[in-house]
Coordinates of C-alpha atoms in Angstrom, one line a residue:
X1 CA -88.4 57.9 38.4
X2 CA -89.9 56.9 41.6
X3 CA -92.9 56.1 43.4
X4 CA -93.4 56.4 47.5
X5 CA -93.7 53.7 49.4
X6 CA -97.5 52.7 50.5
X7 CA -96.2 50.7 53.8
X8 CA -97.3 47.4 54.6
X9 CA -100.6 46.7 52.8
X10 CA -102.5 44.0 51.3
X11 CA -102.7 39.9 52.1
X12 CA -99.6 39.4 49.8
X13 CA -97.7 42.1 50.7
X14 CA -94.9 43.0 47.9
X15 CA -93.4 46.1 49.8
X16 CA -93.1 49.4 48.5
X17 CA -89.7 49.5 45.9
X18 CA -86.8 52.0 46.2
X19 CA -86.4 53.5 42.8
X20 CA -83.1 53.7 41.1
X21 CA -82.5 55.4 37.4
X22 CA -80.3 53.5 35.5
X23 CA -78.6 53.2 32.2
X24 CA -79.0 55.8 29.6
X25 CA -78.9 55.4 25.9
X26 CA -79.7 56.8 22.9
X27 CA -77.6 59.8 20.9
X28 CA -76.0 63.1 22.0
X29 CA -78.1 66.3 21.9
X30 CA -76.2 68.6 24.3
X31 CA -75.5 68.3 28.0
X32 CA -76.1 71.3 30.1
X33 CA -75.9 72.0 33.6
X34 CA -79.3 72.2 34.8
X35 CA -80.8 75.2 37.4
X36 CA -80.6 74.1 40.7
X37 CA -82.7 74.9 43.2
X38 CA -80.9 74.5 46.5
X39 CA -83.3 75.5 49.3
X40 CA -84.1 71.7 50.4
X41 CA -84.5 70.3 54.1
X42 CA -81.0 69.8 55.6
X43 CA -79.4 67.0 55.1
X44 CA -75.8 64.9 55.5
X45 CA -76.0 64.3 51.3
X46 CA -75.4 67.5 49.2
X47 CA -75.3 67.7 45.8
X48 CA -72.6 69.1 44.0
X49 CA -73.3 69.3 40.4
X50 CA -76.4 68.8 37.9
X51 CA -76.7 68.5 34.1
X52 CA -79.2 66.8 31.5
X53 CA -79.2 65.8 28.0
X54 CA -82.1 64.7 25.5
X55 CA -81.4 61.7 23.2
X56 CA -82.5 61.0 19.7
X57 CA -86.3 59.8 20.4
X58 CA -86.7 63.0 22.6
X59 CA -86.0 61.1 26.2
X60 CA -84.4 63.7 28.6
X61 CA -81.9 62.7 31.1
X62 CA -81.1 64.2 34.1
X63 CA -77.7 63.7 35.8
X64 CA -76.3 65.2 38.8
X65 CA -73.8 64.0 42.3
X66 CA -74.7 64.2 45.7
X67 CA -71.9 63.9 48.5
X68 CA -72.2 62.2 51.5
X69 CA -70.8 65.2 54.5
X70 CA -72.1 63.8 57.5
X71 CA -70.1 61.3 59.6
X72 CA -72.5 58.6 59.4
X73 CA -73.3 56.6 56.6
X74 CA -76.4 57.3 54.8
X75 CA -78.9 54.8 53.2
X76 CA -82.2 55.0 50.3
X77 CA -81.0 58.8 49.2
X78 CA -83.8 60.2 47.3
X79 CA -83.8 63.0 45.1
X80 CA -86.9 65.0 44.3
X81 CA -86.7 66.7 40.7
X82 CA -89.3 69.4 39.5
X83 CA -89.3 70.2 36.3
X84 CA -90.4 73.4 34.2
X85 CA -90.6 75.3 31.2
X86 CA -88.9 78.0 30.0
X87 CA -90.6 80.7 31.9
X88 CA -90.5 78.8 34.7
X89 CA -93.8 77.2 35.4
X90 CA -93.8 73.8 36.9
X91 CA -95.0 71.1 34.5
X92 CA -94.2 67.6 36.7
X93 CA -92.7 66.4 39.2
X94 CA -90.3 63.5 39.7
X95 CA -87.7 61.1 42.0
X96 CA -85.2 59.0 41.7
X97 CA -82.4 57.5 44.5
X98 CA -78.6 57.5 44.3
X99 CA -76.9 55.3 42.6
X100 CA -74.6 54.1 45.9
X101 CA -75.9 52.9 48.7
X102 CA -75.4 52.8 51.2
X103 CA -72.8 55.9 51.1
X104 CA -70.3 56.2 53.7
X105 CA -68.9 59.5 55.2
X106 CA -67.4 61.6 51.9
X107 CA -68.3 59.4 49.2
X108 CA -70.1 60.8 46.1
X109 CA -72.7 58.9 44.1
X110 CA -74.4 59.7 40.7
X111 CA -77.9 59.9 40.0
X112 CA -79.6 59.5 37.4
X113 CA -83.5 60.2 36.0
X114 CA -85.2 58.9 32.6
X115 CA -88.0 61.2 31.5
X116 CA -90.1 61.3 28.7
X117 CA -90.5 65.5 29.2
X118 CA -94.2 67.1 29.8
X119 CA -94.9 69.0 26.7
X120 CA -92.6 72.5 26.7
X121 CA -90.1 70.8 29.2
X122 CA -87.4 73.1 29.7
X123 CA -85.4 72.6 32.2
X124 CA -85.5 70.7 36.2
X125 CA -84.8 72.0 40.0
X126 CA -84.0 69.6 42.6
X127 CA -85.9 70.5 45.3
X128 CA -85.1 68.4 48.2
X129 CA -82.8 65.6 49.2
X130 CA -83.8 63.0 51.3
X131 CA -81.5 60.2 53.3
X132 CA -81.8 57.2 56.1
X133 CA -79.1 56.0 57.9
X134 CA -77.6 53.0 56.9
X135 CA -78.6 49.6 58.3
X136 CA -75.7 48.0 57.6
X137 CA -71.8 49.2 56.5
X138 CA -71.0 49.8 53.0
X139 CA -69.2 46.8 51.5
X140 CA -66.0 48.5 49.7
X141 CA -63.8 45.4 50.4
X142 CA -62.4 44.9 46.8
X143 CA -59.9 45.7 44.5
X144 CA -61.0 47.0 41.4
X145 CA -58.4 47.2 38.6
X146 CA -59.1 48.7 35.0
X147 CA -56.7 46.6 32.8
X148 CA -58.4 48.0 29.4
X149 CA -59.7 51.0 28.0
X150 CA -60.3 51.4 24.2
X151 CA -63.0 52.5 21.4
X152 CA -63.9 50.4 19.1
X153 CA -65.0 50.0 15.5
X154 CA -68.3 51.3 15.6
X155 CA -67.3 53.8 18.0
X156 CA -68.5 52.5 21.5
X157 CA -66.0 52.6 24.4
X158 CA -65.1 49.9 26.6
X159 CA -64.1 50.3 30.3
X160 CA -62.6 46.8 31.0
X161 CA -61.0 45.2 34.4
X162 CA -61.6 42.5 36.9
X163 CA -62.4 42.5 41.1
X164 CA -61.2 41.1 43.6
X165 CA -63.2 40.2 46.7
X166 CA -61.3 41.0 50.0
X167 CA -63.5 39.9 52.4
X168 CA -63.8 36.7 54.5
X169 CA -67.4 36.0 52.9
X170 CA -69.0 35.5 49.7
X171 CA -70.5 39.2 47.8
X172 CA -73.3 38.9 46.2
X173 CA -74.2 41.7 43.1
X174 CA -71.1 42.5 43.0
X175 CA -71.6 46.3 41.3
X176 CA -69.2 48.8 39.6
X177 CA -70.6 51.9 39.9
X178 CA -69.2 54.6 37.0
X179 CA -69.6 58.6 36.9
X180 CA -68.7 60.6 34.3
X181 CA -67.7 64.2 34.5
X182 CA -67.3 67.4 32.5
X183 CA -63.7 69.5 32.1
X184 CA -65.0 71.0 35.1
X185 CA -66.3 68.2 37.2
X186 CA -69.8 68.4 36.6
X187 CA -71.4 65.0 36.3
X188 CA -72.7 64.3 32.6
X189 CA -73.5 60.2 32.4
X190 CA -73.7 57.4 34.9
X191 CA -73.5 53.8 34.5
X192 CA -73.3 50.9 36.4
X193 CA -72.2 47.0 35.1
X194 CA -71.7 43.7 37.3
X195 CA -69.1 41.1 37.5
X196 CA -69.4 38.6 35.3
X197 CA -69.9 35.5 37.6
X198 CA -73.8 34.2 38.0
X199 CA -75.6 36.9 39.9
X200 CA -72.7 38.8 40.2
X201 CA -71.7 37.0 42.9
X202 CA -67.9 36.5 44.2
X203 CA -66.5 34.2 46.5
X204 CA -63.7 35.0 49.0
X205 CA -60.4 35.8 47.3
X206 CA -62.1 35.1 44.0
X207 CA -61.4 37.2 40.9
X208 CA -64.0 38.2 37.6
X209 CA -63.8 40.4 35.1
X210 CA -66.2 43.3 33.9
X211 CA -66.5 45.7 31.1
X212 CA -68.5 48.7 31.0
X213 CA -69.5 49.9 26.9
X214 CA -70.8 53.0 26.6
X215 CA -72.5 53.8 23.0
X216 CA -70.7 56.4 20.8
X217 CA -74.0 58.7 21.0
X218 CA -73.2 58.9 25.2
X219 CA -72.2 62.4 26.3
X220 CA -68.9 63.6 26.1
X221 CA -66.4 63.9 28.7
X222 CA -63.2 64.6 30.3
X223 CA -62.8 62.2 33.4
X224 CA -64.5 59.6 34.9
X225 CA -64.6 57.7 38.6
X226 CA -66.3 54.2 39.7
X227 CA -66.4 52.9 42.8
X228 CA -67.6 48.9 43.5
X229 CA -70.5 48.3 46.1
X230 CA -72.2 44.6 47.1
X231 CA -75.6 44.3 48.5
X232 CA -73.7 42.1 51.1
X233 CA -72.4 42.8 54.4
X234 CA -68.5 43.4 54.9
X235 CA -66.3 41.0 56.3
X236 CA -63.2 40.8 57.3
X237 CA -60.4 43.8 56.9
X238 CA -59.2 43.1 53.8
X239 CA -57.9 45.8 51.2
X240 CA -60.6 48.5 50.0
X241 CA -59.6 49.7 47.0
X242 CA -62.9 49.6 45.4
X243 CA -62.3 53.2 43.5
X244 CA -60.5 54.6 41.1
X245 CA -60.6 57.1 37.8
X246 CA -59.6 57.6 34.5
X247 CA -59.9 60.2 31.7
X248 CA -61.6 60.1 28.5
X249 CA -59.3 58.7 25.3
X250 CA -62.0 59.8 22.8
X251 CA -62.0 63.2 20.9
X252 CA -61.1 65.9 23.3
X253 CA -64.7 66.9 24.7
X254 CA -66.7 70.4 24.2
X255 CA -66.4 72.0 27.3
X256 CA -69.9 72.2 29.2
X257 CA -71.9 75.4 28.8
X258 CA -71.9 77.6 31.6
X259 CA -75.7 78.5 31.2
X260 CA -78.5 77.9 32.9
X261 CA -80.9 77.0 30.4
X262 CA -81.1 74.3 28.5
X263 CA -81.2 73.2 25.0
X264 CA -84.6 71.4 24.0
X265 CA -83.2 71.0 20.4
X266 CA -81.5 67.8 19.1
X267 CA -78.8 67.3 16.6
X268 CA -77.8 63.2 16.8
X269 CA -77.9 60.1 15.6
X270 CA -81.1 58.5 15.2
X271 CA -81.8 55.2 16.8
X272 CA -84.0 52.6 15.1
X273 CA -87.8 52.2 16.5
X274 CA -88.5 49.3 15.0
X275 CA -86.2 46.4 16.4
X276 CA -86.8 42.9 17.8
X277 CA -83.0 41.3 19.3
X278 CA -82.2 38.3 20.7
X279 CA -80.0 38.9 23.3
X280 CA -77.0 37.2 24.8
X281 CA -74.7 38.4 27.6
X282 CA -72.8 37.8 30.3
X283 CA -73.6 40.2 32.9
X284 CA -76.9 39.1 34.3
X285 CA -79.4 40.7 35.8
X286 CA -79.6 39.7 39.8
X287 CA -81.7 37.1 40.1
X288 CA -83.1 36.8 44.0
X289 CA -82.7 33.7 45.5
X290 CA -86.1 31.2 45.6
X291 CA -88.1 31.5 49.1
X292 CA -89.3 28.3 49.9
X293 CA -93.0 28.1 49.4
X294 CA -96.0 25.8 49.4
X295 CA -96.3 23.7 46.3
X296 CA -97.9 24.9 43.1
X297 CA -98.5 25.0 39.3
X298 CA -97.0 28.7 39.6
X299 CA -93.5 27.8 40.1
X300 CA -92.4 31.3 39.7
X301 CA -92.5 34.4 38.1
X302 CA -90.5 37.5 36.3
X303 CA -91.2 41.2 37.5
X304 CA -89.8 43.8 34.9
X305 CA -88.9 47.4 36.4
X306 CA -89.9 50.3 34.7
X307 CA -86.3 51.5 34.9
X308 CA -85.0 48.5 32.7
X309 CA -84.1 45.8 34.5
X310 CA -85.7 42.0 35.3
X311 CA -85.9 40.4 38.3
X312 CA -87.1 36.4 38.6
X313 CA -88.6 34.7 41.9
X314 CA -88.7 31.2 42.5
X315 CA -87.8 28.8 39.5
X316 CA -87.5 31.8 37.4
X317 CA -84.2 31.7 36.7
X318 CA -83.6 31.5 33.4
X319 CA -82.2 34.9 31.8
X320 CA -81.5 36.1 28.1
X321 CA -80.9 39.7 29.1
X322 CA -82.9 43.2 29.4
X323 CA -83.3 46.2 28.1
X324 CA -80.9 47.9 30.3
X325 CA -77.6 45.8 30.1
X326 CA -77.9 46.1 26.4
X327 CA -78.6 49.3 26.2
X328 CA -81.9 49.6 24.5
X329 CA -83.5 52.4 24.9
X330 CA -87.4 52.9 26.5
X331 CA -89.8 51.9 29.1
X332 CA -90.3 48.5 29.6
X333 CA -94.7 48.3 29.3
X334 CA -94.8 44.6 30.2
X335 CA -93.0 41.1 29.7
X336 CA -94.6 37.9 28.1
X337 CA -93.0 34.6 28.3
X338 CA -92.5 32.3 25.0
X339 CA -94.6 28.4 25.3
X340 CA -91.5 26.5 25.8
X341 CA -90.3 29.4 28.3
X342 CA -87.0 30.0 26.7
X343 CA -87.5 33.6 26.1
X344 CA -89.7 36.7 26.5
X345 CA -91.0 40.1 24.9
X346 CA -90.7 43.1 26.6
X347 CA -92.6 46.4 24.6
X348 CA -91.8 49.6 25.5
X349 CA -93.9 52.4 26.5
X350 CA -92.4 54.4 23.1
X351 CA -93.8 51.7 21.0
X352 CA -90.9 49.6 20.4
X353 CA -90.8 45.4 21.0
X354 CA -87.5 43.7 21.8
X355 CA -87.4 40.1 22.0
X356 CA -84.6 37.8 24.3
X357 CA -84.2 34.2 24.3
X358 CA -85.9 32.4 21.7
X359 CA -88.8 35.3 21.4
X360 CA -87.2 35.5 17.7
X361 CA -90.6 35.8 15.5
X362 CA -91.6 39.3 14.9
X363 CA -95.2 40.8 13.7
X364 CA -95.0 44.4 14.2
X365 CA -95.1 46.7 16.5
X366 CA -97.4 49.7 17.3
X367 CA -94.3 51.9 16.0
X368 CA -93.3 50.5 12.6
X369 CA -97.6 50.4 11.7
X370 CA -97.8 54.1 12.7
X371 CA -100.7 52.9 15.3
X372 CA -101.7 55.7 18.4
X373 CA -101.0 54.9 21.6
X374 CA -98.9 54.0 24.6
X375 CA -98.4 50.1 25.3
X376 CA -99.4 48.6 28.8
X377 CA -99.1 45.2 28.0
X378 CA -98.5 42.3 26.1
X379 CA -99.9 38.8 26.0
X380 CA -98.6 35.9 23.3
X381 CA -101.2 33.6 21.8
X382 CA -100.8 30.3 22.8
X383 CA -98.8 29.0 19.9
X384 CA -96.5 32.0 19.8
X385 CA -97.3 33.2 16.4
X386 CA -98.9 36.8 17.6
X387 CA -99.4 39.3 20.3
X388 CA -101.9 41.5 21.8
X389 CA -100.4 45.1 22.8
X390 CA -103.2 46.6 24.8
X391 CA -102.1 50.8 25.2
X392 CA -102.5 52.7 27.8
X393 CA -105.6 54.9 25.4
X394 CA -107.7 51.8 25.8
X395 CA -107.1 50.6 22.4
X396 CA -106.3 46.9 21.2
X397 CA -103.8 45.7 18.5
X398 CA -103.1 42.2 17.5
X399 CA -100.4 41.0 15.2
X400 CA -99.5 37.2 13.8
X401 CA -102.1 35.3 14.7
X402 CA -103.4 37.3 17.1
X403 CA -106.3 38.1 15.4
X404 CA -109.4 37.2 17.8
X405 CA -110.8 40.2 18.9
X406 CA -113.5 40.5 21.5
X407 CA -113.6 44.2 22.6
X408 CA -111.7 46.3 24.2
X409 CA -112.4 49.8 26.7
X410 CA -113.1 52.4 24.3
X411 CA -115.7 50.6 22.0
X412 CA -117.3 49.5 25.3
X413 CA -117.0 52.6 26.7
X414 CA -115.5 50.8 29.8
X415 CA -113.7 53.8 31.9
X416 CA -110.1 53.7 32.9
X417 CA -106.7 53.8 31.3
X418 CA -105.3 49.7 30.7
X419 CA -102.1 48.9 32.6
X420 CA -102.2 45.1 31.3
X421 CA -103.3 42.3 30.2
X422 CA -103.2 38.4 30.0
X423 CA -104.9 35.9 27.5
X424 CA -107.3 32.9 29.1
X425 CA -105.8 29.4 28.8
X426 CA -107.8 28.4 25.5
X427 CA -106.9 32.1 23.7
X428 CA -111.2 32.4 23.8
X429 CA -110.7 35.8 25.9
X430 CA -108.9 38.1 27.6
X431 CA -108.7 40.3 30.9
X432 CA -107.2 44.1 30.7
X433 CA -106.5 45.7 34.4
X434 CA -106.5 49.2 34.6
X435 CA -104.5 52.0 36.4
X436 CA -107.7 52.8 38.4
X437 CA -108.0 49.7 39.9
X438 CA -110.7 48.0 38.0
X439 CA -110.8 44.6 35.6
X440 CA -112.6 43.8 32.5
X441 CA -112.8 40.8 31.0
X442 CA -113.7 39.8 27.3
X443 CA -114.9 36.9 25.4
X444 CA -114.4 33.7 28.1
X445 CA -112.8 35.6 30.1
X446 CA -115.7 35.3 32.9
X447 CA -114.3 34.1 36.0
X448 CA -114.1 37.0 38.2
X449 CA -112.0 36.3 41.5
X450 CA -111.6 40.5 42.3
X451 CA -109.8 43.4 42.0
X452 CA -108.4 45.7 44.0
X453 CA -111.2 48.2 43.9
X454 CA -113.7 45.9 45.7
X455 CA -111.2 44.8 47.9
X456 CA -110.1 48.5 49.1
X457 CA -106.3 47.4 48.1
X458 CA -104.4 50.4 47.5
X459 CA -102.0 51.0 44.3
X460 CA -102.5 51.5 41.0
X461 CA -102.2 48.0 39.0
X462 CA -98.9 47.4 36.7
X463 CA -99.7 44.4 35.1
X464 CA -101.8 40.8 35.6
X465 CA -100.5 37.3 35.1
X466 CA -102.9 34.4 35.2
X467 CA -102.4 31.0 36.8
X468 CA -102.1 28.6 34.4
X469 CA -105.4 26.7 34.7
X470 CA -107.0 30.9 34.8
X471 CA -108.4 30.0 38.2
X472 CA -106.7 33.0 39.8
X473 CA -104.3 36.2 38.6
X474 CA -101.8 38.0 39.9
X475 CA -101.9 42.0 40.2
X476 CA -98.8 43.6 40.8
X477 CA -98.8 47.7 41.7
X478 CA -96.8 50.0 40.7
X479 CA -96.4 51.0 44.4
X480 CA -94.7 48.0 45.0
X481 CA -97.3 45.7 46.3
X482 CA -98.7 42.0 44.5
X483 CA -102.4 41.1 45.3
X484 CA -103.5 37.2 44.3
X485 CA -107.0 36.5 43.1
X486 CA -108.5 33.1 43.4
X487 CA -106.3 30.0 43.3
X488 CA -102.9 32.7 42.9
X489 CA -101.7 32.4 46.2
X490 CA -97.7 30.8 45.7
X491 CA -95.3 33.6 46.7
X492 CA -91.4 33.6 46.0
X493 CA -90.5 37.2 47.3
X494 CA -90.4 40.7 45.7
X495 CA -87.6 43.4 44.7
X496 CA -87.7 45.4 48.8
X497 CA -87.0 41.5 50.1
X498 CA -83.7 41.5 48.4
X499 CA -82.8 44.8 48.5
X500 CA -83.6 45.1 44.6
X501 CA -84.2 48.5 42.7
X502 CA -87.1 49.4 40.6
X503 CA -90.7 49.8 40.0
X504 CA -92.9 46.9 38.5
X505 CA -93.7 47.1 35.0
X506 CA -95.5 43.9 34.6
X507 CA -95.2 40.1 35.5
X508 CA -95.5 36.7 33.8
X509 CA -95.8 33.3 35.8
X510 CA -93.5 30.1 35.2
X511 CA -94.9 26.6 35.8

């Protein structure tokens, strides 16, 4: 899911964030092709084929192809999804972009859209498709071979092969993009992975391997394609075999339902709510390289995307994985760092916690203690033995030794639904930011620099991350744009700089 782009706004100005879906987990229910409505503004993309299918924790999934007709290629392809009940009224509305970009003449691309469905959800429409042409030429100069395809014990399949780089420069995120399709080519799942090489990056001539694993609760299917992108220009007229297909080698898959409707009944395997992991990997989340700034005790920070993936600025470059290259399902609701750095919590917005790095202690979550609500943040106490998860209701849990508790908006009566919140430097306090724009602080929490309601900045807050000495914050929008308060004026970049998907979720600051 998306949001539009505000334009240039603000005096730090993090510009408004394309919005990709991405990697979809959790277990079978049944995949459908979805009604389609198909009276949208013309267009050079068409789409060709829609489905959807609901996992085990009731998260719906909507899949579909568009196709690139035109003669020119076509850039930031947005996809507008309505979605309805059974008698067809409409409930929400929603967007999300292809999944290549940019997509030359005849290409196809998946999309992909994570919901958590409006209340008697029954099925989606697309009702427009939107395109840009293409600032720069897609970058299809590699060859991609699969040298391995198998299931293993616990029933996940691996997709495994290595790419080359053909052209004359180095390629930078270098992507392989996979679509999965039905017995009669309708697209059921998308995924994408990386090389694995330090940002995904490949040198000229160089060679890295991938491999794609998709759970054993992922749709079935009969065939699949992928096709290799870079966010990097082309170079050079080397070989572009970049694509290529393969067929299923599971159990021989239920053909897709020709109806219309779908199925808002589950029958799967259930997935456990109540998880912290450490995570390892080696394909890493792109990491944007530092832009030089003035110099500060904020020597960088981390923006999560509500789509699953983590992006660091400046000397935040340490990564131990997200949510989306390992495949756990949810929303990411915020990111706190650990004291010594070396790791990081990120809740989800279904009440789940997973920790990465060294974030190894676990207290609970608002899940496995049956508590109401819907997280919007997390802050650590200063020794790391507890959290605060503020919810999106206004209430306030703490766990370990997060016990100090100094109000929160619904026993002060304090308007506005909490989108974060971050813990003063002595632990005597905290502020909470809400969606509406406002700030409240508690306990010590005094110092008041602004928010973005006095100020008349647009955007509806995703987070706040305090300096380090709490003489400023930093308020990042779920539009896309960062405001600084106070002494928070060092800035490293953001996601539209560097051509990076997503919608902020949250931030933490690195010394």
């Amino acid at each position: 899911m998306g949001i539009r782009s505000s334009g240039p706004m603000g005096r730090r100005r993090l510009a408004a964030l394309s919005s990709l879906a991405l990697v979809v987990t959790g277990a079978l229910a049944l995949v459908v092709p979805s009604r389609v409505a198909h009276a949208y503004t013309a267009s050079d993309v068409v789409l060709l084929s829609t489905s959807q299918w609901r996992d085990s924790i009731g998260n719906e999934h909507l899949v579909g192809e568009v196709q690139n007709v035109g003669t020119e290629s076509r850039s930031f392809i947005e996809i507008f999804i309505n979605e309805y009940n059974s008698t067809g009224t409409l409930l929400a509305t929603d967007f999300t972009f292809a999944s290549v970009d940019p997509l030359a003449p005849g290409e196809r691309s998946p999309y992909l859209d994570d919901i958590s469905p409006p209340a008697g959800y029954d099925h989606y429409t697309i009702s427009d498709i939107a395109d840009s042409s293409a600032t720069m030429p897609p970058n299809r100069n590699f060859t991609t071979q699969v040298t391995n395809h198998f299931i293993d014990s616990i029933g996940s399949e691996h997709v495994v092969g290595t790419v080359t780089n053909n052209n004359t420069t180095t390629a930078d995120f270098v992507e392989i993009v996979f679509t999965f399709h039905s017995n009669n080519g309708t697209a059921v799942d998308t995924d994408f992975t990386f090389v694995n090489t330090s940002n995904g990056s490949l040198s000229a001539g160089q060679t890295a391997s991938f491999e794609e694993i998709r759970s054993s609760n992922s749709p079935s299917y009969s065939q699949f394609s992928y096709l290799t992108q870079s966010s990097s220009s082309p170079s050079g007229s080397g070989p572009q075999n970049g694509t290529g297909s393969g067929s299923s080698i599971g159990p021989t898959p239920t053909p897709t339902p020709s109806s219309t409707s779908s199925s808002s009944s589950s029958t799967s395997t259930s997935i456990s709510t109540a998880s912290t992991s450490t995570s390892k990997t080696s394909t890493p989340t792109p990491t944007p390289t530092p832009t030089p700034t003035p110099g500060t005790h904020v020597g960088g920070y981390y923006i999560p995307s509500a789509q699953g993936n983590l992006y660091g600025f400046g000397d935040a470059t340490a990564y131990y994985g997200n949510l989306t290259d390992h495949h756990y399902p949810g929303t990411p609701a915020g990111i706190a760092l650990t004291p010594d750095r070396g790791g990081y919590y990120i809740p989800t917005a279904q009440g789940n916690l997973y920790g990465f790095g060294d974030a190894t202690p676990y207290f609970g979550n608002l899940t496995d203690h049956h508590y109401p609500g819907t997280p919007a943040g997390i802050t650590l106490t200063r020794d790391g033995g507890g959290y605060y998860i503020v919810t999106v209701q206004g209430n306030l849990y703490g766990f370990g030794d997060a016990s100090a508790y100094y109000g929160n908006l619904t026993d002060h009566h304090y308007p506005g639904n909490p989108a974060g919140i971050a813990l003063t430097p002595d632990g005597g306090g905290y502020y909470i930011v809400t969606t509406q724009g406002n700030l409240y602080g508690f306990g010590d929490a005094t110092r008041y620099f602004g928010n973005l309601t006095d100020h008349g900045y647009p955007g509806n807050p995703a987070g706040i991350a305090l300096t380090f000495d709490g003489g400023g914050y930093y308020i990042p929008t779920a539009q896309g744009n960062l405001y600084g308060f106070g002494n928070a004026g060092a800035y490293y970049g953001n996601l539209t700089d560097h051509g990076y998907p997503g919608n902020p979720a949250g931030m933490a600051v690195t010394p």
